[in-house]
Tab-separated table of C-alpha atoms and ligand atoms in Angstrom:
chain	number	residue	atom	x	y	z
A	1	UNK	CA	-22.447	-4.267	-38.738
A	2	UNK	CA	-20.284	-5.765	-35.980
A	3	UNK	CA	-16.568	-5.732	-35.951
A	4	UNK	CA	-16.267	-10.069	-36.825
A	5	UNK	CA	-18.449	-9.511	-39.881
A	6	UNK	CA	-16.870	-5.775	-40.449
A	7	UNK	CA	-13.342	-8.064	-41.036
A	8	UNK	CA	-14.522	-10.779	-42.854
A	9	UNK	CA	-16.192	-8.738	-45.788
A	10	UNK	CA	-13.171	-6.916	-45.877
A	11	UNK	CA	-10.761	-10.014	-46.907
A	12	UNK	CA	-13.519	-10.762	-49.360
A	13	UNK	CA	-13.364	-7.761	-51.161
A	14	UNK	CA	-9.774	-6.741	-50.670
A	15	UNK	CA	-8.699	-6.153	-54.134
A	16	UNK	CA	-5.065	-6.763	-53.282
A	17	UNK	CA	-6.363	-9.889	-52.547
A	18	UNK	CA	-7.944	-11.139	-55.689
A	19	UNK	CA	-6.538	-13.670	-57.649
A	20	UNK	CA	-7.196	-15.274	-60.943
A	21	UNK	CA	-8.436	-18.844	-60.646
A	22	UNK	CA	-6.977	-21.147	-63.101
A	23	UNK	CA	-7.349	-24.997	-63.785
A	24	UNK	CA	-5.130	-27.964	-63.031
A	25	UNK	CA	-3.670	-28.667	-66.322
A	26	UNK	CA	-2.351	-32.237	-66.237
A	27	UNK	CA	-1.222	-31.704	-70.076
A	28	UNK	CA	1.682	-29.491	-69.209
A	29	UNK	CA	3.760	-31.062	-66.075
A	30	UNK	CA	4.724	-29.049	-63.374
A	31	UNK	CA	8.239	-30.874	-63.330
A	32	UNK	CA	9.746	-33.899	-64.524
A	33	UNK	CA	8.781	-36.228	-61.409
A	34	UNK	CA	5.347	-35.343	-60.031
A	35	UNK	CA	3.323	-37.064	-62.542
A	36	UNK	CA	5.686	-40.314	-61.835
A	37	UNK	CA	4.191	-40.068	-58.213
A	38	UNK	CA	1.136	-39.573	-58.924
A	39	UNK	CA	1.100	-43.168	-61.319
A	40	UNK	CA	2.627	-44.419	-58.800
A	41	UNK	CA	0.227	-43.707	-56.345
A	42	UNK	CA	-2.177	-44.341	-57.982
A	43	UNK	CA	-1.248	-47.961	-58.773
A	44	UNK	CA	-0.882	-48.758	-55.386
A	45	UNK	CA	-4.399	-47.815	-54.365
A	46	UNK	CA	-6.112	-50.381	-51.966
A	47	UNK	CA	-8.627	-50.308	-49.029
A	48	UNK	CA	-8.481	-51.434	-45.560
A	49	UNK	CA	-10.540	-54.205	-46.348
A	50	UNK	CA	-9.079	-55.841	-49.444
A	51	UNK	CA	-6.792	-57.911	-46.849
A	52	UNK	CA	-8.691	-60.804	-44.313
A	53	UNK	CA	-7.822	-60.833	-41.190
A	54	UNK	CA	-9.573	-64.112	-39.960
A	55	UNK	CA	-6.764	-66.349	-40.890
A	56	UNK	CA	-4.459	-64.587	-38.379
A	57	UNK	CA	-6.494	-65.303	-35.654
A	58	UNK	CA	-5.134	-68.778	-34.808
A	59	UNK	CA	-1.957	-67.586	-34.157
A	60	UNK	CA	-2.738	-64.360	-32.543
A	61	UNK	CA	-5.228	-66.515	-30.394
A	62	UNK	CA	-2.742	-68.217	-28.192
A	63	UNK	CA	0.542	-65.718	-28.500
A	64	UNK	CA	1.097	-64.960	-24.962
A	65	UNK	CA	-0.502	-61.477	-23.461
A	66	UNK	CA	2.950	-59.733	-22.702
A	67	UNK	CA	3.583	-60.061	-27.117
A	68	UNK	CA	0.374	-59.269	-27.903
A	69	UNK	CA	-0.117	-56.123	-25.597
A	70	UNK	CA	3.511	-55.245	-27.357
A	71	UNK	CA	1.973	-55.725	-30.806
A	72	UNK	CA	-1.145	-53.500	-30.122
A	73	UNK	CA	0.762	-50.796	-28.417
A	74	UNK	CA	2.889	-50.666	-31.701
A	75	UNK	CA	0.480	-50.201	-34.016
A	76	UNK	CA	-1.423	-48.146	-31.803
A	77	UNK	CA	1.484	-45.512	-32.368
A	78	UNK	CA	1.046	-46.265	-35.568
A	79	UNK	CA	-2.301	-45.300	-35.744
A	80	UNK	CA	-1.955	-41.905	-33.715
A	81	UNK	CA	1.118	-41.131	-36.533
A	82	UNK	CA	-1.030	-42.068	-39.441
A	83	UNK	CA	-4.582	-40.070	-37.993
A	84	UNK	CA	-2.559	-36.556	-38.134
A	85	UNK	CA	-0.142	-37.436	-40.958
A	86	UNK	CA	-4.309	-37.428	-42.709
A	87	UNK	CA	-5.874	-34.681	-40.617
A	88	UNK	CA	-3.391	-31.997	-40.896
A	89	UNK	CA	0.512	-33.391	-41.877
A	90	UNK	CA	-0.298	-34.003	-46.008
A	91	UNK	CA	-3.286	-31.044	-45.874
A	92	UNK	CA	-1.200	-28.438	-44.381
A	93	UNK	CA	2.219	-28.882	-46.994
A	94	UNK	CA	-0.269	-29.085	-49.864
A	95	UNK	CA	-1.333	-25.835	-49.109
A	96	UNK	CA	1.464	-24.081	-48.324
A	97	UNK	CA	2.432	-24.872	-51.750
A	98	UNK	CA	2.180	-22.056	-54.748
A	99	UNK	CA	-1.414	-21.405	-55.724
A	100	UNK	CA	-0.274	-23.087	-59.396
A	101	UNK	CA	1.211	-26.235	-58.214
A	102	UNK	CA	-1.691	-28.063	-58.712
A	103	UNK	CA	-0.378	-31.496	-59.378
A	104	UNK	CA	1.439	-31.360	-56.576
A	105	UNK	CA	-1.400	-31.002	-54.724
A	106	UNK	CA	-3.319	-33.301	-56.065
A	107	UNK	CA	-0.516	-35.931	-55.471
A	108	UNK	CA	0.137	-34.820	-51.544
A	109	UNK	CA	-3.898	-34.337	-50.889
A	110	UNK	CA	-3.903	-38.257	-52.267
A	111	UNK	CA	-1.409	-39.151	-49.835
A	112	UNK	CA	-3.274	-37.482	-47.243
A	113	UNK	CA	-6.613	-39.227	-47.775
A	114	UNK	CA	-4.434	-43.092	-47.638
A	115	UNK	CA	-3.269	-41.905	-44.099
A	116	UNK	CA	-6.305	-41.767	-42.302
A	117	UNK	CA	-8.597	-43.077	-44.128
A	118	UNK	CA	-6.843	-46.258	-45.249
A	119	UNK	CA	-3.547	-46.538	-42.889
A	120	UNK	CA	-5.412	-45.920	-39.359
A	121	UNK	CA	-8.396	-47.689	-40.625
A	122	UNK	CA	-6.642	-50.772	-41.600
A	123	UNK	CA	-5.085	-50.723	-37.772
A	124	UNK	CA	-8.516	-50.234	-36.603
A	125	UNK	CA	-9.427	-53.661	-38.702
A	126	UNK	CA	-6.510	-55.525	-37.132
A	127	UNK	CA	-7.822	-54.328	-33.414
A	128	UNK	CA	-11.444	-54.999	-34.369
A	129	UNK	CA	-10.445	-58.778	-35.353
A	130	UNK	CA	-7.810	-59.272	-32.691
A	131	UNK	CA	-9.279	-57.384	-29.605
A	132	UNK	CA	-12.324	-57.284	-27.252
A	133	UNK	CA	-13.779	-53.648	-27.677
A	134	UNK	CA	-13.451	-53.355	-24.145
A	135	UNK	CA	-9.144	-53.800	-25.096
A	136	UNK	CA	-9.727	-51.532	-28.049
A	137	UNK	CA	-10.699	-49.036	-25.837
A	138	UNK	CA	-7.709	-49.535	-22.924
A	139	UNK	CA	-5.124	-49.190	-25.930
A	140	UNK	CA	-6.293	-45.762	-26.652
A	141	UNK	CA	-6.360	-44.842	-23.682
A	142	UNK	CA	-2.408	-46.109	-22.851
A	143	UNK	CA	-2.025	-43.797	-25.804
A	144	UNK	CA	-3.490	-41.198	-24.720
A	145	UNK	CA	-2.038	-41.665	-21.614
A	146	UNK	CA	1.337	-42.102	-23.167
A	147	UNK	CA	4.070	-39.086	-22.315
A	148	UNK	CA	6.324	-40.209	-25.312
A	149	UNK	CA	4.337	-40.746	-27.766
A	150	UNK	CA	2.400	-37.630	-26.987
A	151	UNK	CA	6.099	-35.650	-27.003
A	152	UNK	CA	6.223	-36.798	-30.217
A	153	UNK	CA	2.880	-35.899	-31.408
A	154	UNK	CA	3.395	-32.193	-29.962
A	155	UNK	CA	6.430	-31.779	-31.355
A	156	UNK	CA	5.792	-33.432	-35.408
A	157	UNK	CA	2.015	-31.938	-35.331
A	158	UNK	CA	3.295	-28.252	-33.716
A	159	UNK	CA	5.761	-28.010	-36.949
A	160	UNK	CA	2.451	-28.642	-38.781
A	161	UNK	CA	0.657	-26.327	-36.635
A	162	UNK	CA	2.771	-23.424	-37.265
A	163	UNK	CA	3.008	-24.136	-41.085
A	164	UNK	CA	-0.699	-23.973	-40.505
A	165	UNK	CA	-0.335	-20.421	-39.317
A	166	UNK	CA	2.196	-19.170	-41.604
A	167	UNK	CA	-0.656	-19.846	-44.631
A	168	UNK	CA	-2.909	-17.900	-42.814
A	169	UNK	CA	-0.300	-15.087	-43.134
A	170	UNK	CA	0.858	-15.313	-46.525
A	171	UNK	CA	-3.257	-15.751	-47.640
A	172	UNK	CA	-4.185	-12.592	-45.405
A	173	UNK	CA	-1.367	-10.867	-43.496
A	174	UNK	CA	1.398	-10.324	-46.122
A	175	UNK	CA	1.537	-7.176	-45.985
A	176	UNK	CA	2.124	-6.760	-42.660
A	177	UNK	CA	5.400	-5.751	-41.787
A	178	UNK	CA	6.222	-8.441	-39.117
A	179	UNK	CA	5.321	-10.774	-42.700
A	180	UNK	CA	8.552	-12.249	-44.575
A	181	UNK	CA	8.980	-14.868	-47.059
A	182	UNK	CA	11.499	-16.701	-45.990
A	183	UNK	CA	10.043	-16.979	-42.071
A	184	UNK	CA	7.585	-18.776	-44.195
A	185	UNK	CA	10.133	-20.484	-46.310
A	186	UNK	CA	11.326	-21.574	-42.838
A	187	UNK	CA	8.216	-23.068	-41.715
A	188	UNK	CA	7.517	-24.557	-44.662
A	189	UNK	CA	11.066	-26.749	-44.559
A	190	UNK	CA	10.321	-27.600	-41.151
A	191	UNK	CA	6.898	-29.374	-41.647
A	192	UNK	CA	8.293	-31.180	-44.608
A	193	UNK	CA	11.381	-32.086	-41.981
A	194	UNK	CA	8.703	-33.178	-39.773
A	195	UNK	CA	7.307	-35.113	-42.288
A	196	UNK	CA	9.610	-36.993	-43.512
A	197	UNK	CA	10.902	-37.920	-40.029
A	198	UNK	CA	7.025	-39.305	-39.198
A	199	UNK	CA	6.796	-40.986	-42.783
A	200	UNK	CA	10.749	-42.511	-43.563
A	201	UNK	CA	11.730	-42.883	-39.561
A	202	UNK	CA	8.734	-43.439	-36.877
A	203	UNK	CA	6.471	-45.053	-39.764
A	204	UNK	CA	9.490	-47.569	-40.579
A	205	UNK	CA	10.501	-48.149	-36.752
A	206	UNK	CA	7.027	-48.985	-36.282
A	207	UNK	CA	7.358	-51.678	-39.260
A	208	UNK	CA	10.233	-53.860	-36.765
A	209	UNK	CA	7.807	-55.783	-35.057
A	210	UNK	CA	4.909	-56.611	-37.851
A	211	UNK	CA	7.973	-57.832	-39.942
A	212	UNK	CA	9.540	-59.219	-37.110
A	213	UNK	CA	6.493	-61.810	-37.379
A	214	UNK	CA	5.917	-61.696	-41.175
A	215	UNK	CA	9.472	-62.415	-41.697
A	216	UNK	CA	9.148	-65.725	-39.623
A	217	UNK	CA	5.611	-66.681	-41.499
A	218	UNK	CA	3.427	-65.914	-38.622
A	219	UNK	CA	-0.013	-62.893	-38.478
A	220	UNK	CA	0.914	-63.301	-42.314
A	221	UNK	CA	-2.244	-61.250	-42.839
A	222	UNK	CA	-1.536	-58.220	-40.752
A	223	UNK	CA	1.459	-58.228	-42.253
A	224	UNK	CA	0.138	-57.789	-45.468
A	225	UNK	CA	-1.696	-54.999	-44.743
A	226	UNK	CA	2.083	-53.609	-43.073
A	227	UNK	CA	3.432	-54.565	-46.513
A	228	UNK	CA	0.746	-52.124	-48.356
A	229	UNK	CA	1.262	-49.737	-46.116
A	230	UNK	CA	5.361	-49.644	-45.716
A	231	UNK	CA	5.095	-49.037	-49.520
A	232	UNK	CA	2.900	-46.129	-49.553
A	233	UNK	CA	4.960	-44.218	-46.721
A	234	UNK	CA	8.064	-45.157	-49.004
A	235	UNK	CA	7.039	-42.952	-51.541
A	236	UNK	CA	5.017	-40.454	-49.417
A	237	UNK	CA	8.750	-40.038	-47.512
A	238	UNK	CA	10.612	-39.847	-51.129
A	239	UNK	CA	8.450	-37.486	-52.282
A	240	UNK	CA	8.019	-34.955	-49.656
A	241	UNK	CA	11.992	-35.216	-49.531
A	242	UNK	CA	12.192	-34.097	-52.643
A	243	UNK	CA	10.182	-30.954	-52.067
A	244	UNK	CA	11.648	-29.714	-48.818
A	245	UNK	CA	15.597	-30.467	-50.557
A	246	UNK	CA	13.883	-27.519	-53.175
A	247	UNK	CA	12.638	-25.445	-50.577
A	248	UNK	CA	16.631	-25.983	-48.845
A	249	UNK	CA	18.470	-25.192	-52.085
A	250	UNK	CA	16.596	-21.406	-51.580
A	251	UNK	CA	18.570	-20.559	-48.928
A	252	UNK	CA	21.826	-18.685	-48.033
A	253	UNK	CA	24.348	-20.639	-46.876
A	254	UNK	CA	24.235	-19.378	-43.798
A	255	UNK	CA	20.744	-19.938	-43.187
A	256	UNK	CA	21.498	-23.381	-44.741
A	257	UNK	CA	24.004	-23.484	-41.880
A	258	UNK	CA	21.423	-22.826	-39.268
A	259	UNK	CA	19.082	-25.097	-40.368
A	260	UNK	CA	21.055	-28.027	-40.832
A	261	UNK	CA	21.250	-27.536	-37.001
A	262	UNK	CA	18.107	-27.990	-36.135
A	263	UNK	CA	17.460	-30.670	-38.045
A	264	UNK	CA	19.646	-32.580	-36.082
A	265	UNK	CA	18.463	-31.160	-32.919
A	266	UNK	CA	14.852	-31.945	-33.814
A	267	UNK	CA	16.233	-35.401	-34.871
A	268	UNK	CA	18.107	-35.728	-31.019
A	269	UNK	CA	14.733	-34.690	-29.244
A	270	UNK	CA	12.645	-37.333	-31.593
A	271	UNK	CA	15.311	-40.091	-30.837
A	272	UNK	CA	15.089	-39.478	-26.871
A	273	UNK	CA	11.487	-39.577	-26.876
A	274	UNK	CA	11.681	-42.911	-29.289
A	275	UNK	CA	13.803	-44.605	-27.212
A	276	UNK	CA	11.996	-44.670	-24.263
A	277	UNK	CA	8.836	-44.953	-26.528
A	278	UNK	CA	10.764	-48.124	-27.780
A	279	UNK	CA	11.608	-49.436	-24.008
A	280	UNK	CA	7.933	-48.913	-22.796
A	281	UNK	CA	6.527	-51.459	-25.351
A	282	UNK	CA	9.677	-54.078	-26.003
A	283	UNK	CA	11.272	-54.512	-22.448
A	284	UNK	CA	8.017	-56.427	-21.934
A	285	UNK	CA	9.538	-58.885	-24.965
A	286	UNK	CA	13.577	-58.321	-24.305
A	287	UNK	CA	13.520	-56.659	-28.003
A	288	UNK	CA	14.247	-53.364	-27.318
A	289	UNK	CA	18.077	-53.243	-28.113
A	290	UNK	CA	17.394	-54.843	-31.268
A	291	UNK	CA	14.137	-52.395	-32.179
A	292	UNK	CA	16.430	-49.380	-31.445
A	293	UNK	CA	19.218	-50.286	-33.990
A	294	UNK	CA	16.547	-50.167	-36.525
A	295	UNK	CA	15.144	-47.001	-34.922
A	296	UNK	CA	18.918	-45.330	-36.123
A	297	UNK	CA	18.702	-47.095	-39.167
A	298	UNK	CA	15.391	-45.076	-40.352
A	299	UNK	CA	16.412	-42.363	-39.210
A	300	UNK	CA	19.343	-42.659	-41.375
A	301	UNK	CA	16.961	-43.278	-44.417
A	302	UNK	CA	14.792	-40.502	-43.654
A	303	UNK	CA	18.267	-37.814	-43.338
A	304	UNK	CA	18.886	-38.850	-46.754
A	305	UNK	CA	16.132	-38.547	-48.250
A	306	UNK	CA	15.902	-35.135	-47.256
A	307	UNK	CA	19.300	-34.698	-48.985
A	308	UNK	CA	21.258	-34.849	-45.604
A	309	UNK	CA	24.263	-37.538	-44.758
A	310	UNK	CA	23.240	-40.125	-42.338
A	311	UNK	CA	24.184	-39.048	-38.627
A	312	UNK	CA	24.190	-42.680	-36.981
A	313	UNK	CA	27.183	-45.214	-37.406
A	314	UNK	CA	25.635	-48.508	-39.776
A	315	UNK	CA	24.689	-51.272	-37.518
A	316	UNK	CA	23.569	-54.738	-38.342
A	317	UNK	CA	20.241	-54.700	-38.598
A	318	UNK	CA	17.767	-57.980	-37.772
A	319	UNK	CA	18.093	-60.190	-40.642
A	320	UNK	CA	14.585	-61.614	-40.054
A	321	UNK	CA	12.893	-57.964	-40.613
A	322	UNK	CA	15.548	-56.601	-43.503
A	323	UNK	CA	14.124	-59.988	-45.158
A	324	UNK	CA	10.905	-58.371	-44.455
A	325	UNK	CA	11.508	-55.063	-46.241
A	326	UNK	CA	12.764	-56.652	-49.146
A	327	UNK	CA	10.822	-59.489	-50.329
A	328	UNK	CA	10.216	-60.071	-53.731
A	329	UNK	CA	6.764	-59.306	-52.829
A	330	UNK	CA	6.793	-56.122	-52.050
A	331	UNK	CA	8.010	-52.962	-54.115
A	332	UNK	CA	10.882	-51.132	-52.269
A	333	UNK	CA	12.028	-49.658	-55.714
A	334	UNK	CA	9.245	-47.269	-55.293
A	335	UNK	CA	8.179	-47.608	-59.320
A	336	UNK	CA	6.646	-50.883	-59.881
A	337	UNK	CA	3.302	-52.119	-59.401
A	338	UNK	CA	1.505	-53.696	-56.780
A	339	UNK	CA	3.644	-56.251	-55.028
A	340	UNK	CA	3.040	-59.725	-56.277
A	341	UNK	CA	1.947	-61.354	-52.464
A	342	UNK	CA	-0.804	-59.084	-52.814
A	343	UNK	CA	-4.438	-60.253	-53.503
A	344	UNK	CA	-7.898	-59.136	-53.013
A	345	UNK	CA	-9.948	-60.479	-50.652
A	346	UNK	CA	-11.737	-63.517	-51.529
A	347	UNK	CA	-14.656	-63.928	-48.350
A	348	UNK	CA	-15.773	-67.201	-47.093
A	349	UNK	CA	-18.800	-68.158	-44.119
A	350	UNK	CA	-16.769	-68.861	-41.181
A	351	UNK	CA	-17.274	-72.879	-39.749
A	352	UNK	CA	-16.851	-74.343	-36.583
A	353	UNK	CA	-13.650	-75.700	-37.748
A	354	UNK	CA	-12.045	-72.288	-38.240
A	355	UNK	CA	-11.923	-71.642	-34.703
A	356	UNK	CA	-10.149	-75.098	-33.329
A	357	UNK	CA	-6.918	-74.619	-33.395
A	358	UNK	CA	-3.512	-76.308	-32.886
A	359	UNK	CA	-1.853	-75.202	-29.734
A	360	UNK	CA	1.126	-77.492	-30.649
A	361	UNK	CA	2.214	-75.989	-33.808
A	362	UNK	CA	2.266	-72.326	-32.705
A	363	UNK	CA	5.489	-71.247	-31.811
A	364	UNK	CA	6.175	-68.642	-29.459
A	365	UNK	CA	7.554	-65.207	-30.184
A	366	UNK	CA	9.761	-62.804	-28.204
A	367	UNK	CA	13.170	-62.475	-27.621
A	368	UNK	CA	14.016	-65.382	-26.478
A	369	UNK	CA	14.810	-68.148	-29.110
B	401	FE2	FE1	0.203	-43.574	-43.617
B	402	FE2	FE1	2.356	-41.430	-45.382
């Protein structure tokens, strides 16, 4: 027997490592608000394609190239945030979690499969109906491409990476001496830091310019879908909150002390990158002083839902995409049912008509007014 397979029968049979499998027993709650989440989630289940995106294409059509390249670029961040939120963000906190928290798992793994599967998708749809594939495929590569955006991926996903490795070691290294708990403990707080920071504060930044449209009745469709989606990465940022503050309230104060730190470093070195993130897409449509106030404003929101005080001063956010954050339509409370604007799709043949369209009655978008 070689030395691979010599290992691997070895963490089969380890006896230390046996554990008694149990069932996810959804009579006894785990605590008294996981089982709200997971209604709640629940509830708000849609797919990508539930929302049309035809009707949007007379506007989008004739907006000029330097706002739509700015729209695309936006929720092409979006879409590299939401593809690893799904592939390894939700996966790797669920699993770091006890072996018996199996609500809780249930509830996070849910969140995970919306990311991917229905988030990035539904930014797929938009490109698909908006773009030429041959622009689909230049906007991936700017992303690619992009030394900001992949900062911020290294340094969010590298948090997730090294939670990744710390459940390796608790599963198979434990009793190793360089092992200990609360290096875990550690890791574990500082993927659900980095989560909340990609679902409460990039997510949300990301929001300003969708809403920034919405909010004056224009890609009403796409902005939909932003509606849907804003309200699932509400409660995917409230809830994950809620688990790292338990996680916090474990530690000494001194380590509390410590990490408070770094959560406001790792907030600094997010904000930097952001910024110029921010200035690469919205110079191009003079927004970016405005798109940055709301930047500080998230990242207010996401501090306190982590249980931390806000760091940045309140600022006056843009009227026009506040209004679009709290419609009537949508469900900022985070416990109420689908928002009322919401509809599924009814499909129709496309005519001839459906593509003339009325240059005169567009009006055009950027920062000048
Ligand atoms: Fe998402
Ligand atoms: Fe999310």
């Amino acid at each position: 027997m070689d030395k691979k397979a010599t290992k691997q029968s070895k963490i089969k049979l380890d006896p230390i490592k046996r554990v008694k499998y149990e069932g996810a027993n959804w009579n006894e709650p785990e605590d008294d608000y996981t089982q709200h989440f997971y209604e709640q989630n629940l509830s708000q289940f849609w797919r990508p394609e539930d929302v049309s995106l035809q009707p949007d294409l007379n506007v989008w059509s004739v907006l000029p190239e330097n706002i739509q390249d700015a729209y695309a670029k936006n929720l092409l961040v979006l879409t590299f945030l939401d593809t690893h939120q799904g592939d390894i963000g939700m996966p790797v906190v669920s699993r770091s979690l006890d072996d018996h928290f199996h609500q809780r798992k249930a509830v996070l793994n849910f969140m995970g499969a919306m990311e991917n599967a229905v988030h990035a998708k539904s930014y797929s749809n938009i490109f698909m109906t908006y773009m030429s594939n041959q622009k689909i495929d230049e906007l991936f590569h700017w992303g690619e491409k992009h030394t900001n955006l992949q900062n911020i991926m290294s340094l969010i996903v590298g948090y997730y990476k090294e939670l990744d490795r710390y459940n390796y070691l608790k599963q198979f290294e434990s009793n190793d001496p360089g092992y200990s708990e609360t290096d875990f403990n550690i890791a574990q707080f500082k993927a659900m830091v980095a989560s909340v920071y990609l679902e409460t504060w990039l997510f949300y930044s990301g929001f300003y310019y969708p809403l920034f449209f919405y909010g004056q009745g224009k890609l009403m469709q796409a902005g939909e879908i932003i509606n849907l989606i804003l309200r699932d990465e509400s409660i995917h940022g409230l809830y994950v909150g809620r688990l790292a503050q338990e996680v916090f309230e474990t530690f000494s104060n001194e380590l509390q002390e410590q990490l408070t730190q770094w959560v406001h470093d790792f907030l600094l070195e997010l904000y930097h990158e952001q910024n110029e993130l921010v200035e690469s897409i919205y110079d191009a449509v003079e927004l970016s002083h405005d798109v940055k106030i709301f930047v500080r404003y998230n990242a207010n929101k996401a501090l306190m839902n982590l249980g931390f005080d806000p760091y940045f001063e309140p600022e006056d956010v843009n009227p026009v995409v506040l209004n679009g954050l709290n419609t009537e339509t949508k469900t900022m409370d985070n416990f109420s049912m689908k928002g009322n604007g919401y509809q599924k799709m009814k499909s129709e043949m496309l005519k001839d008509s459906d593509f003339v369209f009325d240059r005169e009655k567009i009006i055009t978008f950027g920062g000048k007014k």
